[in-house]
Coordinates of C-alpha atoms and ligand atoms in Angstrom, one line a residue:
M515 CA -41.5 25.0 0.7
N516 CA -41.6 26.8 -2.7
F517 CA -38.3 27.3 -3.7
Q518 CA -36.8 30.1 -5.9
N519 CA -33.4 30.0 -7.9
T520 CA -32.7 33.8 -7.2
L521 CA -29.9 35.6 -4.9
E522 CA -32.7 37.4 -3.3
F523 CA -34.5 34.4 -2.1
A524 CA -31.7 32.6 -1.1
K525 CA -30.6 35.7 1.0
K526 CA -34.1 35.6 2.4
L527 CA -33.4 32.0 3.6
D528 CA -30.2 32.9 5.1
A529 CA -31.6 35.8 7.0
Q530 CA -34.3 33.4 8.5
D531 CA -31.6 30.7 9.4
A532 CA -30.8 30.6 13.2
L533 CA -27.3 29.0 12.5
A534 CA -26.4 31.5 9.8
K535 CA -23.9 33.2 12.2
Y536 CA -21.8 29.9 12.6
K537 CA -20.4 30.3 9.0
N538 CA -18.0 32.8 10.7
E539 CA -17.0 30.5 13.2
F540 CA -15.0 28.4 10.6
I541 CA -12.2 29.0 8.4
F542 CA -12.6 28.5 4.6
P543 CA -10.0 27.8 2.0
K544 CA -9.7 30.7 -0.6
V545 CA -9.6 30.6 -4.4
N546 CA -9.2 33.7 -6.3
G547 CA -9.1 35.7 -2.9
K548 CA -12.6 34.5 -2.3
D549 CA -14.0 31.8 0.2
V550 CA -14.6 28.5 -1.4
I551 CA -18.2 27.1 -1.3
Y552 CA -17.3 23.9 0.8
F553 CA -18.9 20.6 -0.3
T554 CA -16.8 18.3 1.5
G555 CA -17.2 18.4 4.8
N556 CA -18.3 14.8 4.7
S557 CA -14.5 14.1 3.8
L558 CA -12.7 16.7 6.0
G559 CA -14.8 19.4 8.1
L560 CA -13.5 22.8 8.2
Q561 CA -11.6 24.2 10.9
P562 CA -13.3 26.1 13.7
K563 CA -11.5 29.1 14.7
V564 CA -11.7 28.1 18.2
A565 CA -9.7 24.9 17.6
K566 CA -6.5 26.5 17.8
T567 CA -7.1 28.0 21.2
Y568 CA -7.6 24.4 22.2
V569 CA -4.3 23.3 20.6
D570 CA -2.3 26.2 21.9
E571 CA -3.6 25.5 25.6
I572 CA -1.9 22.2 25.2
M573 CA 1.1 23.4 23.6
T574 CA 1.6 26.1 26.6
N575 CA 0.9 23.5 29.4
W576 CA 3.1 21.2 27.8
A577 CA 6.2 24.2 27.8
E578 CA 5.5 25.5 31.0
L579 CA 4.5 22.3 33.1
A580 CA 6.1 19.4 31.0
V581 CA 4.9 16.2 32.9
E582 CA 3.1 18.2 35.6
G583 CA 0.6 18.9 33.1
H584 CA -0.9 15.3 33.0
F585 CA -2.3 16.4 36.4
H586 CA -2.0 20.2 36.8
G587 CA -2.8 21.3 33.4
S588 CA -5.6 23.9 32.9
K589 CA -7.2 20.6 31.5
P590 CA -5.4 18.1 32.9
W591 CA -4.5 15.2 30.3
W592 CA -4.8 12.2 32.5
D593 CA -8.5 12.7 32.2
Y594 CA -8.7 14.9 29.3
Q595 CA -10.8 12.5 27.6
E596 CA -13.7 12.3 30.0
R597 CA -14.6 15.9 29.0
F598 CA -16.2 14.2 25.6
A599 CA -18.5 12.0 27.3
D600 CA -21.4 14.1 28.2
P601 CA -21.6 16.2 25.1
L602 CA -20.7 13.5 22.7
S603 CA -22.9 11.1 24.3
K604 CA -26.0 13.6 23.0
V605 CA -24.5 13.6 19.5
V606 CA -24.8 9.9 19.1
G607 CA -28.0 9.3 21.4
A608 CA -26.1 7.3 24.1
K609 CA -25.5 7.6 28.0
P610 CA -22.1 9.2 28.7
S611 CA -21.0 5.8 30.2
E612 CA -21.6 4.1 26.6
V613 CA -19.0 6.4 24.5
A614 CA -15.0 6.8 24.6
V615 CA -12.7 8.6 22.2
M616 CA -9.4 6.7 21.5
N617 CA -7.6 5.8 18.2
T618 CA -9.0 6.2 14.8
L619 CA -11.8 4.6 13.2
T620 CA -10.3 1.6 11.6
V621 CA -8.4 0.6 14.6
N622 CA -11.3 1.1 16.7
L623 CA -13.7 -1.3 14.8
N624 CA -10.9 -3.8 14.6
L625 CA -10.9 -3.4 18.5
L626 CA -14.6 -4.0 18.8
M627 CA -14.6 -6.9 16.4
V628 CA -12.4 -8.6 19.0
S629 CA -15.0 -8.2 21.5
F630 CA -18.0 -8.6 18.9
Y631 CA -17.0 -11.1 16.6
R632 CA -16.6 -14.4 18.3
P633 CA -17.2 -17.0 15.6
T634 CA -18.0 -20.4 16.5
K635 CA -18.6 -23.6 14.2
Q636 CA -22.3 -23.0 14.0
R637 CA -22.5 -19.2 14.0
F638 CA -19.6 -17.4 12.1
K639 CA -20.8 -15.2 9.4
I640 CA -20.9 -11.1 8.9
I641 CA -22.9 -9.4 7.0
C642 CA -21.8 -6.1 5.5
E643 CA -22.9 -4.1 2.6
E644 CA -21.8 -4.5 -1.0
K645 CA -19.1 -2.2 -1.9
A646 CA -18.5 -1.1 1.6
F647 CA -15.9 1.8 2.3
P648 CA -12.7 0.0 1.2
S649 CA -11.1 0.1 4.9
D650 CA -14.1 -1.7 6.4
Q651 CA -13.7 -4.7 3.6
Y652 CA -9.9 -5.2 4.3
M653 CA -10.7 -5.2 8.3
I654 CA -13.8 -7.3 8.0
Q655 CA -11.5 -9.9 5.6
N656 CA -8.6 -9.8 7.9
Q657 CA -10.6 -10.4 11.0
V658 CA -12.2 -13.2 9.2
R659 CA -8.7 -14.9 8.5
H660 CA -7.5 -14.1 11.8
H661 CA -9.9 -16.6 13.1
G662 CA -8.7 -19.4 10.4
L663 CA -11.8 -18.9 8.3
N664 CA -12.2 -18.3 4.8
P665 CA -14.0 -14.8 3.9
E666 CA -15.7 -16.1 0.7
E667 CA -17.8 -18.5 3.0
A668 CA -17.8 -16.1 6.3
I669 CA -18.5 -12.5 4.5
V670 CA -22.2 -12.4 3.0
E671 CA -22.8 -9.0 1.4
V672 CA -26.2 -7.5 1.0
K673 CA -26.5 -6.2 -2.5
R674 CA -28.2 -3.6 -4.6
R675 CA -30.7 -5.0 -7.2
E676 CA -29.7 -4.8 -10.7
G677 CA -29.9 -1.2 -12.3
E678 CA -30.5 0.1 -8.7
H679 CA -28.1 2.7 -6.7
N680 CA -29.5 2.2 -3.1
F681 CA -30.1 -0.6 -1.0
R682 CA -33.6 -1.9 -0.2
M683 CA -34.6 -2.4 3.8
E684 CA -36.5 -5.5 2.7
D685 CA -33.4 -7.1 1.0
I686 CA -31.2 -6.3 4.2
I687 CA -33.7 -7.9 6.4
A688 CA -34.3 -10.7 4.1
K689 CA -30.5 -11.5 4.2
I690 CA -30.2 -11.3 8.0
N691 CA -33.3 -13.9 8.3
E692 CA -31.7 -16.1 5.6
V693 CA -28.3 -16.5 7.2
G694 CA -30.1 -16.7 10.5
E695 CA -28.7 -19.0 12.9
E696 CA -25.0 -18.8 11.2
L697 CA -24.9 -15.1 11.7
A698 CA -22.5 -13.9 14.3
L699 CA -22.6 -10.1 13.4
V700 CA -24.1 -7.4 11.2
L701 CA -21.7 -4.7 10.7
I702 CA -22.6 -1.9 8.1
G703 CA -22.1 1.8 7.4
G704 CA -25.2 3.7 8.9
I705 CA -24.8 6.0 5.8
N706 CA -23.7 4.9 2.7
Y707 CA -20.6 7.0 2.0
Y708 CA -20.9 6.9 -2.1
T709 CA -24.6 7.5 -2.4
G710 CA -25.3 9.1 0.9
Q711 CA -28.2 6.5 1.9
V712 CA -29.4 6.9 5.4
L713 CA -30.1 3.2 6.8
D714 CA -32.9 2.6 9.1
M715 CA -30.6 1.4 11.8
A716 CA -33.3 0.5 14.6
T717 CA -35.1 -1.8 12.5
I718 CA -31.7 -3.6 11.2
T719 CA -30.5 -3.7 14.8
K720 CA -33.5 -5.4 15.8
A721 CA -33.6 -7.9 12.9
G722 CA -29.9 -9.1 13.7
H723 CA -30.7 -9.5 17.5
D724 CA -34.2 -11.3 16.7
V725 CA -31.6 -14.1 14.9
G726 CA -29.1 -13.8 17.9
A727 CA -26.3 -11.8 16.2
Y728 CA -24.7 -8.6 17.4
V729 CA -25.0 -5.8 15.5
G730 CA -22.5 -3.0 15.2
W731 CA -22.4 0.3 13.1
D732 CA -19.6 2.3 11.0
L733 CA -21.1 5.7 11.7
A734 CA -18.3 7.7 9.8
H735 CA -20.7 9.3 7.9
A736 CA -23.3 9.5 10.5
A737 CA -21.9 11.1 13.5
G738 CA -22.7 15.0 13.7
N739 CA -24.8 14.6 10.7
I740 CA -28.0 12.5 11.7
K741 CA -30.1 11.8 14.8
L742 CA -28.6 8.6 16.2
E743 CA -30.4 6.7 19.1
L744 CA -27.4 4.1 19.6
H745 CA -28.7 3.2 23.2
N746 CA -32.4 3.0 22.5
W747 CA -31.8 1.2 19.4
G748 CA -29.9 -1.1 21.4
A749 CA -26.9 -1.2 18.9
D750 CA -24.2 -3.3 20.6
F751 CA -21.3 -1.2 19.2
A752 CA -20.4 1.5 16.9
A753 CA -17.6 3.9 15.9
W754 CA -17.0 7.0 14.0
C755 CA -14.2 9.4 13.1
S756 CA -14.2 12.8 14.3
Y757 CA -12.7 14.6 10.9
K758 CA -15.9 14.5 8.6
Y759 CA -19.0 16.0 9.8
M760 CA -17.2 16.4 13.5
N761 CA -14.5 19.0 12.4
A762 CA -12.0 17.9 14.6
G763 CA -9.0 18.2 11.8
P764 CA -7.1 15.6 9.8
G765 CA -6.6 12.1 11.6
S766 CA -8.1 13.1 14.8
A767 CA -9.3 10.6 17.3
S768 CA -12.3 8.3 16.8
G769 CA -15.3 8.1 18.9
I770 CA -16.9 4.7 20.0
F771 CA -19.9 3.5 21.7
I772 CA -20.5 0.3 23.5
H773 CA -24.1 -0.5 25.1
E774 CA -24.5 -0.5 28.4
K775 CA -25.7 -4.4 28.5
H776 CA -22.3 -5.3 27.7
H777 CA -20.4 -3.1 30.5
N778 CA -20.4 -6.1 33.0
S779 CA -20.2 -8.8 30.6
N780 CA -16.9 -11.1 30.2
L781 CA -16.4 -10.1 26.6
P782 CA -12.8 -10.7 25.7
R783 CA -10.9 -7.5 24.8
F784 CA -7.7 -6.1 24.1
A785 CA -6.2 -4.0 27.1
G786 CA -3.8 -1.5 28.1
W787 CA -3.6 0.5 31.3
W788 CA -5.9 3.5 30.1
G789 CA -8.8 0.9 30.5
H790 CA -7.7 0.2 33.8
N791 CA -9.7 0.9 37.0
K792 CA -9.4 4.9 37.1
E793 CA -8.8 5.1 40.7
R794 CA -6.0 2.3 40.6
R795 CA -4.4 2.9 37.2
F796 CA -1.3 4.5 38.6
L797 CA -0.7 1.9 41.2
M798 CA 0.6 -0.2 38.4
E799 CA -0.9 -3.4 39.4
P800 CA -0.4 -6.9 37.8
T801 CA -4.0 -7.6 37.0
F802 CA -6.3 -5.7 34.4
D803 CA -9.5 -4.5 36.0
P804 CA -11.5 -2.7 33.5
V805 CA -13.5 0.5 34.0
K806 CA -17.0 -0.4 33.6
G807 CA -18.1 1.6 30.5
A808 CA -16.8 2.3 27.2
E809 CA -13.6 3.6 28.7
G810 CA -12.8 0.1 29.5
W811 CA -11.9 -0.6 26.0
Q812 CA -9.2 2.3 26.0
I813 CA -5.8 0.7 25.7
S814 CA -3.1 3.5 25.5
N815 CA -2.9 7.1 27.3
L816 CA -4.7 9.6 24.8
P817 CA -3.3 11.8 21.9
I818 CA -4.0 15.0 23.4
L819 CA -2.9 17.4 20.7
S820 CA -5.1 15.3 18.5
L821 CA -8.0 15.4 21.1
A822 CA -7.9 19.3 21.4
P823 CA -9.7 20.5 18.3
Y824 CA -12.2 17.6 18.8
L825 CA -13.0 19.0 22.0
A826 CA -13.4 22.6 20.7
S827 CA -15.8 20.8 18.1
V828 CA -17.8 18.8 20.6
Y829 CA -18.6 21.9 22.6
M830 CA -19.8 23.5 19.4
F831 CA -22.3 20.9 18.8
D832 CA -23.3 20.6 22.2
E833 CA -24.1 24.4 22.0
V834 CA -26.0 24.3 18.8
G835 CA -27.7 20.6 19.2
M836 CA -28.4 17.9 16.6
D837 CA -32.0 19.1 16.3
A838 CA -31.2 22.3 14.8
L839 CA -28.3 21.4 13.0
I840 CA -30.7 18.6 11.4
E841 CA -33.4 21.1 10.4
K842 CA -31.3 23.3 8.6
R843 CA -29.6 20.3 7.0
D844 CA -33.1 19.3 5.4
K845 CA -33.8 22.7 4.3
I846 CA -30.7 23.3 2.5
T847 CA -30.0 19.8 0.9
S848 CA -33.7 20.4 -0.5
Y849 CA -32.7 23.8 -1.6
L850 CA -29.7 22.5 -3.2
E851 CA -31.4 19.7 -4.8
F852 CA -33.9 22.1 -6.2
I853 CA -31.4 24.2 -7.7
L854 CA -29.7 21.1 -9.5
K855 CA -32.9 20.3 -10.8
D856 CA -33.4 23.8 -12.0
I857 CA -30.1 24.3 -13.5
A858 CA -30.4 20.9 -15.2
A859 CA -33.9 22.1 -16.9
Q860 CA -32.3 25.3 -17.9
V861 CA -29.4 24.0 -19.7
G862 CA -30.1 20.2 -20.1
G863 CA -27.5 19.0 -17.9
D864 CA -27.1 15.3 -18.0
F865 CA -26.8 14.1 -14.6
E866 CA -28.9 12.3 -11.9
I867 CA -29.0 12.5 -8.2
I868 CA -28.4 8.9 -6.9
T869 CA -28.9 9.7 -3.3
P870 CA -32.6 8.8 -2.3
S871 CA -35.1 11.3 -2.6
E872 CA -37.3 10.1 0.8
P873 CA -36.3 12.4 3.5
E874 CA -35.7 9.5 5.9
Q875 CA -33.2 8.3 3.6
R876 CA -31.0 11.1 3.1
A877 CA -28.9 13.7 5.2
S878 CA -26.3 16.2 4.3
Q879 CA -25.1 14.5 1.2
L880 CA -26.3 14.5 -2.5
S881 CA -24.3 12.2 -4.9
I882 CA -24.5 13.1 -8.4
L883 CA -23.9 10.8 -11.1
L884 CA -22.6 12.4 -14.2
H885 CA -23.8 11.0 -17.7
G886 CA -22.5 13.3 -19.9
Q887 CA -19.2 15.4 -18.7
G888 CA -17.1 13.7 -16.1
R889 CA -14.1 14.7 -14.6
E890 CA -13.5 18.0 -16.8
L891 CA -16.9 19.4 -14.8
F892 CA -15.2 18.5 -11.3
N893 CA -12.1 20.3 -12.5
Y894 CA -14.1 23.4 -13.7
L895 CA -15.9 23.7 -10.3
M896 CA -12.3 23.1 -8.2
K897 CA -10.9 26.3 -10.5
N898 CA -14.0 28.3 -9.7
G899 CA -14.0 28.2 -6.3
V900 CA -16.3 25.2 -5.6
I901 CA -14.9 22.3 -3.6
P902 CA -16.8 19.1 -4.3
D903 CA -15.8 15.5 -4.1
W904 CA -14.9 13.1 -6.8
R905 CA -15.4 9.2 -6.8
E906 CA -14.8 7.0 -9.6
P907 CA -16.0 6.3 -11.9
N908 CA -18.3 9.4 -12.4
V909 CA -19.9 10.6 -9.4
I910 CA -19.7 14.0 -7.5
R911 CA -20.7 14.1 -4.1
L912 CA -21.8 17.4 -2.6
A913 CA -22.5 17.8 1.1
P914 CA -24.0 21.4 2.2
V915 CA -23.1 21.1 5.8
P916 CA -25.4 22.9 7.9
F917 CA -23.0 24.2 10.3
Y918 CA -21.1 26.6 7.4
T919 CA -22.7 26.7 4.3
S920 CA -25.2 29.2 3.5
F921 CA -28.4 29.2 1.1
E922 CA -26.4 31.8 -0.9
D923 CA -23.6 29.5 -1.5
M924 CA -26.3 27.2 -3.1
Y925 CA -27.4 29.9 -5.5
H926 CA -23.9 31.0 -6.4
F927 CA -23.1 27.3 -7.0
G928 CA -25.9 26.9 -9.2
Q929 CA -24.9 29.9 -11.4
I930 CA -21.1 28.3 -11.6
L931 CA -22.5 24.9 -12.7
K932 CA -24.8 26.4 -15.1
Q933 CA -21.6 28.2 -16.9
G934 CA -19.7 24.9 -16.6
L935 CA -22.6 22.8 -18.2
V936 CA -23.3 25.1 -21.1
Ligands
LIG1465 C1 -14.0 7.7 6.2 C2 -14.3 6.5 6.5 C3 -13.5 5.8 7.2 C4 -12.0 6.1 7.6 O1 -11.4 5.3 8.3 P1 -10.1 5.8 9.2 O2 -9.8 4.8 9.9 O3 -10.5 6.9 9.8 O4 -9.0 6.0 8.0 C5 -13.9 4.2 7.3 N1 -14.8 3.7 7.2 C6 -16.0 4.7 6.2 C7 -17.3 4.2 6.2 C8 -15.6 6.0 6.2 O5 -16.5 6.7 5.6

């Protein structure tokens, strides 16, 4: 498509946008009395207006029914989480029995490693990506130590090539084959949080399985952002947080995926009563009999107040569908890229987009490496009603989330940026 950097053209794109009406379904912070241009939905998604209704419903049930709310609330709490299985499984490309919501992301990845990182003398290595999200690094290092192993020997990082910003698929596959029979687990972020690079998860999953390893995915930046097909790819497990692209609010619950092929296995796991046989959960039996499916990994009763906005949001995803979101995502990300390049050409901005330009390797995020101005430009944008995200040493991340950003936003952002660069 031939884009133009004009208000009129941006408005025309909005008029053609089937999702345009959803902008009004979210609440925007204001700067100088005006809604901000929000680029940080990859860090904390905006609040859907309907979320409050879902939270209020719990508060009202609690006030009026107290303990009876567990079984007689308008959405009873004892099985509140089961409402997620169907709509959430569509977001991540799974069967309903393969997903559950519980805890928060790093907690869940730790729990999943209990099941899927079972090092032996022969097979004990983990492949992850260089400079993984810090929480994942701490987790992997300490899981390795927990098994009495040395992180320096057990953790193998896939590296970027000298002078390059992104991983090459052939390097990831080569590393998997090189570690081969010593490889116990591949655990990588499906989308790199820093650059926004989307990895070919199907191919990596297959490569891991070909050498006899388990393959799991941290989908923090992927859930609600890209087309996932966890079941068909055969991924062993995955987990994601709900407060980024999934708009469920700060610290809201994480989702997990456990492939059907493991539902009847004897994988060790940590357990609690919420993973126990549903019909018999309240009989207070002495022996753990796990639910067959991802719910069998639940431990405690669920944080219902934190699930409420997530449920509101999951229903919105179900209404819109990932295909429509992805179609708009690609168009608006391309438009933002066009505007950035056009502004740079007009005023000679000294920056580069380090997110891959290949459509299959990028999603909602463009990461911009600033060679000239750094933090001052970021501060200037913040003051002028744009909320981007800053990552040391000098990267600005922009996520034009398709649910609630408009093409007009992209145009106005370009004009504000231009003022900041001259
Ligand atoms: C955001 C993010 C996390 C956050 O973990 P929490 O346990 O939710 O605090 C973890 N991993 C990655 C890759 C992330 O982007």
